[in-house]
Amino acid sequence: MLDINTKQLKKNAFRITKERGKTAVRIRVPGGNMHVKFFSVIQEIAEKYGNGTVHITTRQGFEIPGIDMKNMPDINKMLQPIIDGLEINQEAPGCGYPASGTRNISACVGNAYCPYGNYNTGELAKKIEKAVFPHDRHVKIAVTGCPNDCIKARMQDFGIIGMTEPQYDPYRCVGCQACVKNCKKRATGALKFENFKVVRDHSKCIGCGECVIKCPTGAWTRSEEKYYKLVIMGRTGKKNPRIAQDFIKWADEESVIKIILNTYEYIEEYIDKEAYQGKEHIGYIVDRTGYQEFKKWALKDVNLGPKAEVAQTINW
Amino acid sequence: MGFRMDVERFDELLTELQKNYRIYAPVLLKGKGRYSETDTIRYAEINSIKDVVFDKKSVFSPKEVILPITQTLFYFTEDNVIEPKVDEKNILIFLRSCDIHAVKRLDEIYLRNRFADSYYAALRTKVKFVLMECEKSFENCFCVSMGSNRTDEYDLFVRLEDGKVYVESKNETFDGLFKDEENAEVSPKFVLENETVVKIPENLDQRVFKSKMWDEYDERCIACGRCNFVCGTCACFTMQDIFYKDNPNAGERRRVWASCMVDGFTDMAGGHSFRKKYGERMRFKVMHKVYDFNKRFGYHMCVGCGRCDDICPEYISFANAVNKLNDAMKEVE
């Protein structure tokens, strides 16, 4: 006889499946990078309790299907080394994940080894995870190293895109125009060649760092500070899918995290209390309150740096 | 004459030297590498021997100290031309044996190639060399093959070992500076073998132009010029006349480094351009380094520092291209 509280089951990162009595467990991997030693735990669960397979999720987690619901307590115990190893905030050891609403913070490989990555995405993903998890609100956050946006940050409620502010040393520039041509072809055409030297239009620059990568003489280098573009309220789904739009350019890390935390308070204030299963994408809340109200809540007590540019209005 | 002293003492002498010298050495530039959170090693002025990077090869050669990347030759107004002042100070450069050999090649081009270049000469006459030894061959070095692994053309030799600085002085200019220091036997060790060995075919000549070996570089090379810019012996420059925006009647003439791999190098009046294919540019560069410079001056231009191989983003090996010449000659003979 099965008597299962499905609300609690879902909150515990399990799911209801097509087959009655069978569940699947989701393992979150903040930043999408983990030590391979945890594969043996996944393998053991899948072989002993599941159907011997694992699904790699779109949010960089693992989902092990084919588990009997009655075995959930055993699974939670077996997950403990992964939860500890990945330093996931937990309420009670041995009880699995305390929430599933706020999704795994996914990340591209970032500057760990990608030449284009402008910062350590894994580290930031873990930092955000620490700050926001566990939380029941349906919030999707992803971080990506550069505007190539390999993690699809623009399909999230919050997408964080790495930027560097290129520093130009005209003395080292030989005027080969590798940066100018490349910026025009592959980025935004922010560079112009004037009087045999390069002029950067800051309003067009997206901070991708391509000019630094292409420069053969090291005339372009990276800024000491790391900057981020925060794009917001992208979403997939049935109702009205759309791409996230630029909220703040040239933001700092601390502000980005504070804005995300502020947004949870905004959600509590304005979420549709009648929403199905208490789930409402933030984007729909923003549609209801208007961007200005969101902005007011999001930027509360946030000290943006002097370079930061906040969008006056956003039309998604 | 050899001397031994503490780091602190050496730095005091360095400060003393700075009254008359700008002192350049390879230094670590934190966060200034091409990629995020990477460092780079380039030439810059130093204030302490602790600033000097001894255990790695600099990305760029020391040539930029003598041959500035951008150099204003003169300023002009409607009726006047003024040359910029030359810094009064002399120059000390910390550099390796291969780099000293490389400067000899620059001298050949700029001082002994029929005319002496006065801008180059003005800086070059100020320069004294501080030899750095290579404990072991770095990756991609082939100095032994090119005969640039040894030199005695230095003014000072400096070794930093276990907190002590060992100095050999071969220039009497510095006798006074070190007269109170503890005497010691000091002489540099030189690298005697490299992992990379390069063999230039003895029968090499222009017939090799016809070889198919150059074709692969049409596809592989991206003509970025990094190989030229890091090279200690590449001496080419181009001219830029700047007319100031606020008053186009005044301006300046600059020369800047040029690269035979980069677009525009062979552009002529009327829009002609030679060596459009990247393989042709590779051929020109390789042959200049190991064939036609030798024909004119009696020794090879390349010194085997391997910086071109270190830097190429497409993993093209110049050293291997030179070795391929052996088969290429057989192909065209």
XYZ file of C-alpha atoms in Angstrom:
649
model
C 0.000 0.000 0.000
C 1.449 3.339 -1.085
C 0.457 6.505 0.742
C 2.712 9.201 -0.653
C 2.529 12.976 -0.183
C 3.350 14.002 -3.717
C 3.931 17.643 -2.709
C 6.697 16.536 -0.364
C 8.044 14.054 -2.876
C 8.465 16.805 -5.462
C 9.976 19.212 -2.984
C 12.480 16.468 -2.142
C 13.741 16.488 -5.770
C 11.893 13.329 -6.771
C 9.230 13.296 -9.453
C 5.963 11.658 -10.426
C 6.425 9.524 -13.517
C 4.191 7.801 -16.062
C 4.528 4.501 -14.268
C 2.565 4.276 -11.035
C 4.784 3.799 -7.983
C 7.961 4.620 -9.845
C 9.883 7.827 -9.277
C 13.102 9.464 -10.451
C 15.559 11.430 -8.346
C 17.285 14.615 -9.490
C 20.832 15.375 -8.469
C 21.835 19.020 -8.741
C 25.383 19.882 -9.776
C 25.898 23.633 -9.311
C 28.134 24.949 -12.054
C 27.865 21.650 -13.915
C 31.239 20.429 -12.746
C 31.941 17.696 -10.217
C 34.546 15.135 -9.302
C 34.117 11.830 -11.140
C 34.201 9.931 -7.856
C 30.486 10.730 -7.530
C 29.701 8.739 -10.669
C 30.050 5.576 -8.614
C 27.233 6.758 -6.307
C 25.022 7.521 -9.318
C 25.884 4.155 -10.819
C 25.104 2.311 -7.614
C 21.706 3.967 -7.217
C 20.808 3.357 -10.854
C 21.864 -0.281 -10.771
C 20.491 -1.161 -7.358
C 17.257 0.851 -7.291
C 16.721 2.304 -10.757
C 16.575 0.780 -14.232
C 20.300 1.023 -14.810
C 20.176 4.317 -16.732
C 20.713 7.955 -15.897
C 19.399 10.999 -17.703
C 21.661 14.041 -18.049
C 19.313 16.965 -17.482
C 19.231 20.243 -19.368
C 20.179 22.037 -16.158
C 23.351 19.973 -15.756
C 22.013 17.583 -13.183
C 21.450 13.844 -13.230
C 18.091 12.174 -13.027
C 17.955 8.514 -12.110
C 14.645 6.956 -13.222
C 12.869 3.700 -12.450
C 13.072 3.935 -8.664
C 10.349 2.453 -6.477
C 8.789 5.208 -4.395
C 9.116 3.088 -1.277
C 12.913 3.258 -1.638
C 13.122 7.040 -1.447
C 14.511 7.094 2.117
C 17.320 4.719 1.083
C 18.089 6.836 -1.960
C 18.328 9.963 0.167
C 20.867 8.262 2.415
C 22.892 7.137 -0.575
C 22.867 10.694 -1.988
C 24.500 12.135 1.114
C 28.142 11.913 -0.133
C 27.151 13.835 -3.291
C 25.209 16.447 -1.334
C 28.160 16.853 1.048
C 30.753 16.729 -1.703
C 29.043 19.409 -3.776
C 28.406 21.460 -0.621
C 24.654 21.712 -1.162
C 22.797 23.551 1.615
C 20.721 20.962 3.434
C 18.319 21.018 6.358
C 18.877 17.516 7.751
C 21.555 15.054 6.658
C 20.297 11.836 5.134
C 17.021 13.414 4.014
C 18.047 14.376 0.492
C 17.382 17.738 -1.089
C 15.275 20.170 0.963
C 13.773 21.976 -2.032
C 13.433 21.799 -5.780
C 11.761 25.082 -6.746
C 14.883 27.113 -7.369
C 16.652 25.081 -9.996
C 20.256 24.015 -10.256
C 22.525 26.931 -11.097
C 23.982 25.866 -14.398
C 27.158 27.167 -15.987
C 29.280 26.852 -19.091
C 32.900 25.810 -18.499
C 33.917 29.463 -18.248
C 37.529 30.411 -17.862
C 38.424 27.018 -16.388
C 39.651 26.117 -19.851
C 37.590 27.938 -22.474
C 39.659 30.721 -24.116
C 36.577 32.953 -24.341
C 35.448 32.626 -20.719
C 35.792 35.926 -18.895
C 35.531 34.539 -15.365
C 35.275 31.410 -13.275
C 31.656 30.456 -13.944
C 31.744 27.359 -11.751
C 32.807 29.375 -8.741
C 30.091 31.988 -9.284
C 27.455 29.282 -9.832
C 28.410 27.698 -6.512
C 28.379 31.067 -4.780
C 24.866 31.794 -6.081
C 23.707 28.289 -5.183
C 24.952 28.874 -1.619
C 23.060 32.158 -1.471
C 19.706 31.017 -2.877
C 19.283 27.307 -2.134
C 17.114 25.805 -0.724
C 14.147 27.787 -1.952
C 10.711 26.690 -3.142
C 10.217 29.536 -5.590
C 10.513 28.598 -9.210
C 13.624 30.527 -10.200
C 16.035 29.635 -12.969
C 19.530 31.038 -12.954
C 22.433 30.285 -15.268
C 25.876 31.807 -15.627
C 27.926 31.972 -18.781
C 31.481 33.095 -19.389
C 31.000 35.372 -22.379
C 28.317 36.681 -24.755
C 28.544 33.497 -26.833
C 26.172 32.334 -24.093
C 26.787 28.606 -24.416
C 24.701 27.933 -21.292
C 21.700 29.735 -22.838
C 21.566 32.299 -20.037
C 18.995 34.173 -22.082
C 16.437 31.438 -21.496
C 16.565 31.982 -17.713
C 14.937 34.281 -15.194
C 18.464 35.467 -14.460
C 21.264 35.070 -16.945
C 24.723 36.240 -15.991
C 27.091 36.917 -18.868
C 30.791 37.559 -18.268
C 32.387 40.787 -19.478
C 35.854 42.271 -19.433
C 36.579 45.900 -20.167
C 39.329 45.887 -22.803
C 42.335 48.034 -21.925
C 44.181 49.544 -24.885
C 47.843 50.455 -24.972
C 48.274 52.484 -28.185
C 52.058 52.157 -27.917
C 51.838 48.384 -28.428
C 49.365 48.650 -31.314
C 50.832 48.072 -34.777
C 47.580 48.826 -36.594
C 47.065 45.333 -38.021
C 43.320 45.789 -37.377
C 42.826 42.169 -36.365
C 40.634 43.435 -33.500
C 38.700 45.912 -35.648
C 37.905 43.374 -38.358
C 37.035 40.660 -35.860
C 34.812 42.915 -33.760
C 32.889 43.917 -36.853
C 32.531 40.357 -38.096
C 31.925 38.460 -34.898
C 30.837 40.956 -32.254
C 29.257 44.397 -32.428
C 31.570 46.617 -34.467
C 32.578 48.594 -31.395
C 36.092 49.266 -32.704
C 37.130 51.856 -35.271
C 40.505 52.532 -36.852
C 41.380 56.235 -36.695
C 44.773 57.780 -37.311
C 46.326 54.291 -37.381
C 45.164 53.482 -33.866
C 42.006 51.844 -32.512
C 39.110 53.690 -30.891
C 36.608 51.705 -28.801
C 32.981 52.805 -28.579
C 32.054 51.856 -25.022
C 28.332 52.090 -25.744
C 28.660 49.362 -28.368
C 31.194 47.191 -26.526
C 29.750 43.995 -25.044
C 32.927 43.142 -23.146
C 33.435 39.819 -24.890
C 37.236 40.133 -24.832
C 37.641 39.018 -28.455
C 39.954 41.979 -29.139
C 42.266 40.827 -26.348
C 42.323 37.309 -27.762
C 43.010 38.433 -31.323
C 45.650 41.097 -30.616
C 49.075 39.829 -31.751
C 51.109 42.366 -29.765
C 49.279 42.467 -26.438
C 48.073 46.016 -27.024
C 44.673 44.884 -25.723
C 44.537 43.378 -22.247
C 41.780 42.561 -19.767
C 40.573 44.889 -17.057
C 41.550 43.970 -13.530
C 37.872 44.128 -12.562
C 35.484 41.504 -13.814
C 32.125 42.701 -15.056
C 28.809 41.002 -15.694
C 25.802 41.599 -17.836
C 22.627 40.607 -16.049
C 19.852 39.597 -18.433
C 16.417 38.906 -17.018
C 13.074 37.224 -17.424
C 13.770 34.879 -20.260
C 11.547 31.812 -20.233
C 10.391 28.774 -22.105
C 7.033 27.131 -21.580
C 3.523 27.089 -22.933
C 2.175 30.547 -22.287
C 4.526 33.091 -23.767
C 8.139 32.021 -24.213
C 10.738 34.725 -24.721
C 14.410 35.606 -24.534
C 15.872 37.455 -21.539
C 16.729 41.116 -22.085
C 19.586 43.261 -20.799
C 18.898 44.600 -17.303
C 22.317 45.790 -16.154
C 25.575 46.038 -18.099
C 28.997 46.268 -16.419
C 27.653 45.070 -13.064
C 29.804 43.597 -10.280
C 29.413 40.138 -8.776
C 28.214 41.258 -5.360
C 25.433 43.366 -6.846
C 24.270 40.523 -9.071
C 23.864 38.187 -6.096
C 22.108 40.862 -4.037
C 19.682 41.558 -6.896
C 18.775 37.884 -7.118
C 18.154 37.710 -3.368
C 16.061 40.893 -3.495
C 13.965 39.336 -6.223
C 12.844 36.537 -3.892
C 11.299 39.214 -1.644
C 9.646 40.761 -4.665
C 8.208 37.351 -5.580
C 6.767 36.860 -2.079
C 5.071 40.236 -2.348
C 3.594 39.859 -5.805
C 3.247 36.173 -6.697
C -0.217 35.028 -7.744
C -1.408 33.363 -4.561
C -3.736 31.210 -6.660
C -0.959 30.040 -8.987
C -1.074 26.343 -9.903
C 0.967 24.440 -7.312
C 2.288 27.778 -6.049
C 4.454 28.045 -9.148
C 4.628 31.193 -11.225
C 7.525 32.260 -13.432
C 8.883 35.600 -12.201
C 8.575 36.945 -15.711
C 4.791 36.755 -15.501
C 4.883 38.579 -12.178
C 6.992 41.302 -13.769
C 4.491 41.460 -16.640
C 1.809 42.173 -14.041
C 3.644 44.688 -11.821
C 5.609 46.366 -14.595
C 9.380 46.584 -14.944
C 9.694 49.743 -12.817
C 8.247 48.057 -9.754
C 10.510 45.046 -10.255
C 13.501 47.342 -10.676
C 12.665 49.165 -7.446
C 12.654 45.911 -5.476
C 15.624 44.371 -7.266
C 17.933 47.340 -6.724
C 17.053 47.877 -3.056
C 20.290 48.485 -1.104
C 22.368 47.503 -4.145
C 25.505 49.579 -4.618
C 26.307 49.293 -8.287
C 29.766 50.350 -9.428
C 30.397 53.547 -11.417
C 30.469 51.679 -14.751
C 27.119 49.929 -14.299
C 24.320 50.837 -16.724
C 20.751 49.967 -15.730
C 18.080 49.713 -18.434
C 15.535 52.524 -18.119
C 12.836 50.397 -19.666
C 12.670 46.872 -21.020
C 10.313 45.695 -23.719
C 10.507 41.932 -23.899
C 85.689 39.550 -12.328
C 83.149 37.695 -10.192
C 81.258 38.827 -7.113
C 78.794 37.491 -4.618
C 76.282 39.467 -2.564
C 72.890 39.386 -0.876
C 69.769 40.248 -2.829
C 69.353 43.402 -0.740
C 72.874 44.530 -1.551
C 72.384 43.848 -5.237
C 69.172 45.877 -5.190
C 71.100 48.776 -3.583
C 73.556 48.630 -6.464
C 70.632 48.438 -8.878
C 69.255 51.646 -7.358
C 72.700 53.189 -7.751
C 72.745 52.104 -11.411
C 69.298 53.603 -11.975
C 70.833 57.069 -11.668
C 72.321 56.501 -15.114
C 70.410 53.531 -16.492
C 66.936 52.362 -17.228
C 66.998 48.698 -16.372
C 64.804 46.314 -18.369
C 64.107 42.673 -17.689
C 61.423 40.072 -18.309
C 58.766 40.545 -15.633
C 55.527 38.821 -14.748
C 52.422 40.850 -15.625
C 49.608 39.474 -13.520
C 46.291 39.047 -15.300
C 47.714 40.485 -18.504
C 47.761 37.210 -20.399
C 45.571 36.707 -23.450
C 43.004 34.630 -21.569
C 41.075 35.339 -18.387
C 43.125 34.987 -15.197
C 46.337 34.268 -17.051
C 49.636 36.081 -16.663
C 52.247 36.993 -19.209
C 55.973 37.689 -19.212
C 57.161 40.763 -21.032
C 59.977 43.261 -20.870
C 59.509 46.158 -18.489
C 61.611 48.348 -16.201
C 62.575 46.759 -12.915
C 63.505 48.088 -9.492
C 64.643 44.849 -7.902
C 66.259 41.642 -9.049
C 63.240 39.961 -7.492
C 61.139 41.422 -10.322
C 63.087 39.430 -12.915
C 61.543 36.196 -14.186
C 64.483 33.804 -14.564
C 62.703 30.463 -14.825
C 60.465 31.080 -17.842
C 60.888 32.413 -21.363
C 59.450 35.866 -22.014
C 56.606 35.881 -24.520
C 58.022 38.877 -26.382
C 61.729 39.321 -27.009
C 63.806 42.167 -25.583
C 63.951 43.808 -29.006
C 61.151 46.208 -28.056
C 63.559 48.025 -25.735
C 65.819 48.975 -28.643
C 63.262 48.914 -31.414
C 60.105 50.469 -29.946
C 56.795 49.071 -31.197
C 55.570 52.593 -31.926
C 58.251 55.257 -32.362
C 57.671 58.871 -33.296
C 60.453 59.846 -35.676
C 59.500 63.503 -35.910
C 56.741 66.018 -35.349
C 55.835 68.410 -38.141
C 54.108 71.733 -38.384
C 53.596 73.763 -41.552
C 57.204 74.914 -41.722
C 59.081 72.974 -39.104
C 60.176 69.480 -38.228
C 61.255 68.467 -34.742
C 62.699 65.173 -33.642
C 61.635 63.967 -30.213
C 64.202 64.109 -27.437
C 66.157 60.963 -26.762
C 66.097 59.864 -23.153
C 69.428 60.752 -21.549
C 69.696 57.566 -19.570
C 71.590 54.509 -20.695
C 69.922 51.126 -20.929
C 70.657 47.822 -19.226
C 68.816 44.768 -20.533
C 68.581 41.406 -18.797
C 68.473 38.855 -21.598
C 69.506 35.371 -22.641
C 72.211 34.208 -25.018
C 69.790 33.721 -27.924
C 68.481 37.252 -27.452
C 71.996 38.727 -27.512
C 72.519 36.897 -30.805
C 69.178 38.313 -31.994
C 70.308 41.885 -31.287
C 73.374 41.210 -33.447
C 70.960 40.479 -36.329
C 69.063 43.703 -35.678
C 72.412 45.539 -35.703
C 73.172 43.957 -39.052
C 69.940 45.328 -40.517
C 69.850 48.702 -38.820
C 73.548 49.635 -38.555
C 75.543 47.699 -41.138
C 73.146 47.309 -44.038
C 74.727 50.140 -46.099
C 73.174 52.938 -44.026
C 73.030 53.274 -40.281
C 69.544 54.041 -39.009
C 70.047 57.033 -36.731
C 66.940 56.341 -34.624
C 68.050 52.798 -33.950
C 71.648 53.862 -33.364
C 70.573 56.489 -30.827
C 69.089 53.813 -28.588
C 71.432 50.964 -29.451
C 74.598 52.815 -28.394
C 73.118 53.247 -24.936
C 72.569 49.532 -24.391
C 74.551 47.174 -22.206
C 73.689 43.510 -21.814
C 73.127 41.599 -18.584
C 73.257 37.923 -19.473
C 70.705 35.558 -17.935
C 71.606 31.881 -18.129
C 69.214 29.123 -19.051
C 69.352 26.344 -16.499
C 67.782 24.074 -19.033
C 66.340 24.404 -22.482
C 62.773 25.691 -22.562
C 60.024 24.193 -24.683
C 60.502 24.804 -28.436
C 64.035 26.215 -28.056
C 66.502 25.177 -30.744
C 69.357 27.554 -29.974
C 71.944 24.769 -30.196
C 70.964 24.059 -33.805
C 71.313 27.754 -34.624
C 74.524 28.225 -32.644
C 73.063 30.894 -30.397
C 73.239 28.901 -27.175
C 76.582 30.445 -26.190
C 77.804 34.009 -26.066
C 80.575 36.040 -24.531
C 79.183 39.338 -25.765
C 77.764 40.551 -22.496
C 78.729 43.245 -20.020
C 77.389 41.612 -16.892
C 76.233 38.144 -16.074
C 73.823 37.774 -13.156
C 72.649 34.611 -11.439
C 70.170 34.515 -8.567
C 70.693 31.404 -6.463
C 69.558 30.575 -2.919
C 69.053 34.197 -1.957
C 72.480 35.228 -3.221
C 73.288 37.152 -6.343
C 76.350 36.135 -8.338
C 77.693 38.685 -10.765
C 80.347 38.452 -13.415
C 81.465 41.799 -14.816
C 83.201 41.967 -18.176
C 82.951 45.705 -18.573
C 85.255 48.019 -16.661
C 82.477 50.614 -16.514
C 81.130 48.612 -13.609
C 84.463 48.076 -11.766
C 83.738 50.892 -9.331
C 80.245 49.651 -8.615
C 81.310 46.211 -7.435
C 84.727 47.071 -5.931
C 83.687 46.440 -2.321
C 81.851 43.186 -2.976
C 83.012 39.717 -2.036
C 84.992 38.078 -4.844
C 83.745 34.800 -6.256
C 84.261 32.570 -9.250
C 81.296 33.305 -11.481
C 80.737 32.245 -15.038
C 77.567 31.391 -16.947
C 76.493 27.893 -17.867
C 75.048 27.439 -21.315
C 72.478 25.022 -22.680
C 74.219 22.310 -24.700
C 71.248 20.476 -26.148
C 67.604 21.095 -26.976
C 64.778 18.674 -27.447
C 64.019 20.394 -30.743
C 66.737 19.919 -33.350
C 66.616 21.809 -36.602
C 68.542 20.883 -39.710
C 68.738 23.295 -42.611
C 69.474 21.487 -45.896
C 72.870 22.453 -47.286
C 71.600 22.606 -50.844
C 68.697 24.925 -49.959
C 67.877 27.411 -52.682
C 64.943 29.057 -54.433
C 63.904 25.864 -56.174
C 62.136 25.038 -52.921
C 59.564 27.693 -53.821
C 58.022 25.065 -56.091
C 57.588 22.512 -53.321
C 54.100 21.501 -52.252
C 55.145 21.844 -48.613
C 53.880 25.436 -48.505
C 50.322 24.544 -49.518
C 49.272 23.261 -46.096
C 50.002 26.672 -44.597
C 47.433 28.253 -46.929
C 44.861 26.423 -44.843
C 46.492 26.345 -41.404
C 47.926 29.859 -41.047
C 45.572 32.702 -40.096
C 48.060 35.476 -40.936
C 47.881 37.029 -37.467
C 51.590 37.888 -37.339
C 52.160 36.758 -33.764
C 55.263 34.822 -34.930
C 56.808 38.031 -36.258
C 55.961 40.200 -33.294
C 57.464 37.880 -30.695
C 60.544 37.235 -32.842
C 63.758 38.809 -31.609
C 65.112 39.157 -35.123
C 62.145 40.406 -37.161
C 63.162 43.943 -38.051
C 60.461 45.172 -40.430
C 58.558 48.361 -39.798
C 55.999 50.484 -41.560
C 55.441 54.238 -41.569
C 52.392 56.123 -40.383
C 51.875 59.819 -40.999
C 49.421 61.218 -38.485
C 47.617 64.499 -39.093
C 46.244 65.729 -35.798
C 42.457 65.869 -35.791
C 42.188 69.372 -34.353
C 44.750 70.777 -36.756
C 45.668 68.681 -39.765
C 48.526 71.041 -40.592
C 50.451 69.559 -37.697
C 51.205 65.953 -37.050
C 53.842 63.338 -36.632
C 55.545 60.544 -38.494
C 55.701 57.258 -36.641
C 57.165 53.966 -37.427
C 55.606 50.809 -36.056
C 56.496 47.156 -36.254
C 55.277 45.375 -39.372
C 54.736 41.709 -40.128
C 55.281 39.857 -43.398
C 52.458 37.508 -42.383
C 49.805 40.207 -41.955
C 47.590 41.595 -44.737
C 48.903 44.814 -46.235
C 52.612 44.031 -45.891
C 53.134 43.735 -49.626
C 50.561 46.303 -50.723
C 51.915 48.546 -53.465
C 50.844 51.799 -55.056
C 48.084 51.028 -57.518
C 46.634 48.320 -55.320
C 49.022 45.509 -56.223
C 49.823 42.988 -53.568
C 52.280 40.082 -53.566
C 52.087 36.891 -51.544
C 48.352 36.826 -51.094
C 48.379 33.184 -50.017
C 49.372 32.516 -46.438
C 51.590 29.630 -47.541
C 53.542 32.094 -49.694
C 53.978 34.341 -46.676
C 55.165 31.390 -44.621
C 57.644 30.524 -47.374
C 58.936 34.090 -47.448
C 59.403 34.173 -43.689
C 61.058 30.769 -43.433
C 63.394 31.491 -46.338
C 64.322 34.889 -44.930
C 65.210 33.373 -41.576
C 67.271 30.450 -42.861
C 68.287 31.316 -46.415
C 68.456 34.815 -47.825
C 69.698 36.662 -44.735
C 72.491 34.106 -44.655
C 73.217 34.731 -48.323
C 73.786 38.401 -47.665
C 75.405 38.378 -44.220
C 76.964 34.934 -43.951
C 74.988 33.563 -41.015
C 71.373 32.655 -40.353
C 68.870 35.169 -39.096
C 66.908 32.760 -36.904
C 68.432 32.296 -33.457
C 66.205 29.394 -32.418
C 64.510 31.021 -29.440
C 61.316 29.202 -30.419
C 59.020 32.075 -29.445
C 57.180 31.776 -32.788
C 56.345 28.167 -31.977
C 55.338 29.122 -28.418
C 52.860 31.738 -29.608
C 51.223 30.330 -32.746
C 47.490 29.934 -32.043
C 47.246 27.423 -34.872
C 50.068 25.259 -33.525
C 52.230 25.791 -36.587
C 55.848 24.958 -35.864
C 58.428 27.109 -37.591
C 61.135 24.669 -36.507
C 59.275 21.829 -38.157
C 58.756 23.913 -41.301
C 62.547 24.354 -41.500
C 63.046 20.612 -41.084
C 60.490 19.958 -43.814
C 62.777 21.861 -46.194
C 64.965 18.733 -46.373
C 62.248 16.642 -47.970
C 61.056 19.614 -49.983
C 64.487 19.974 -51.596
C 64.435 16.287 -52.518
C 60.982 16.840 -54.000
C 62.103 19.676 -56.304
C 65.601 18.473 -57.190
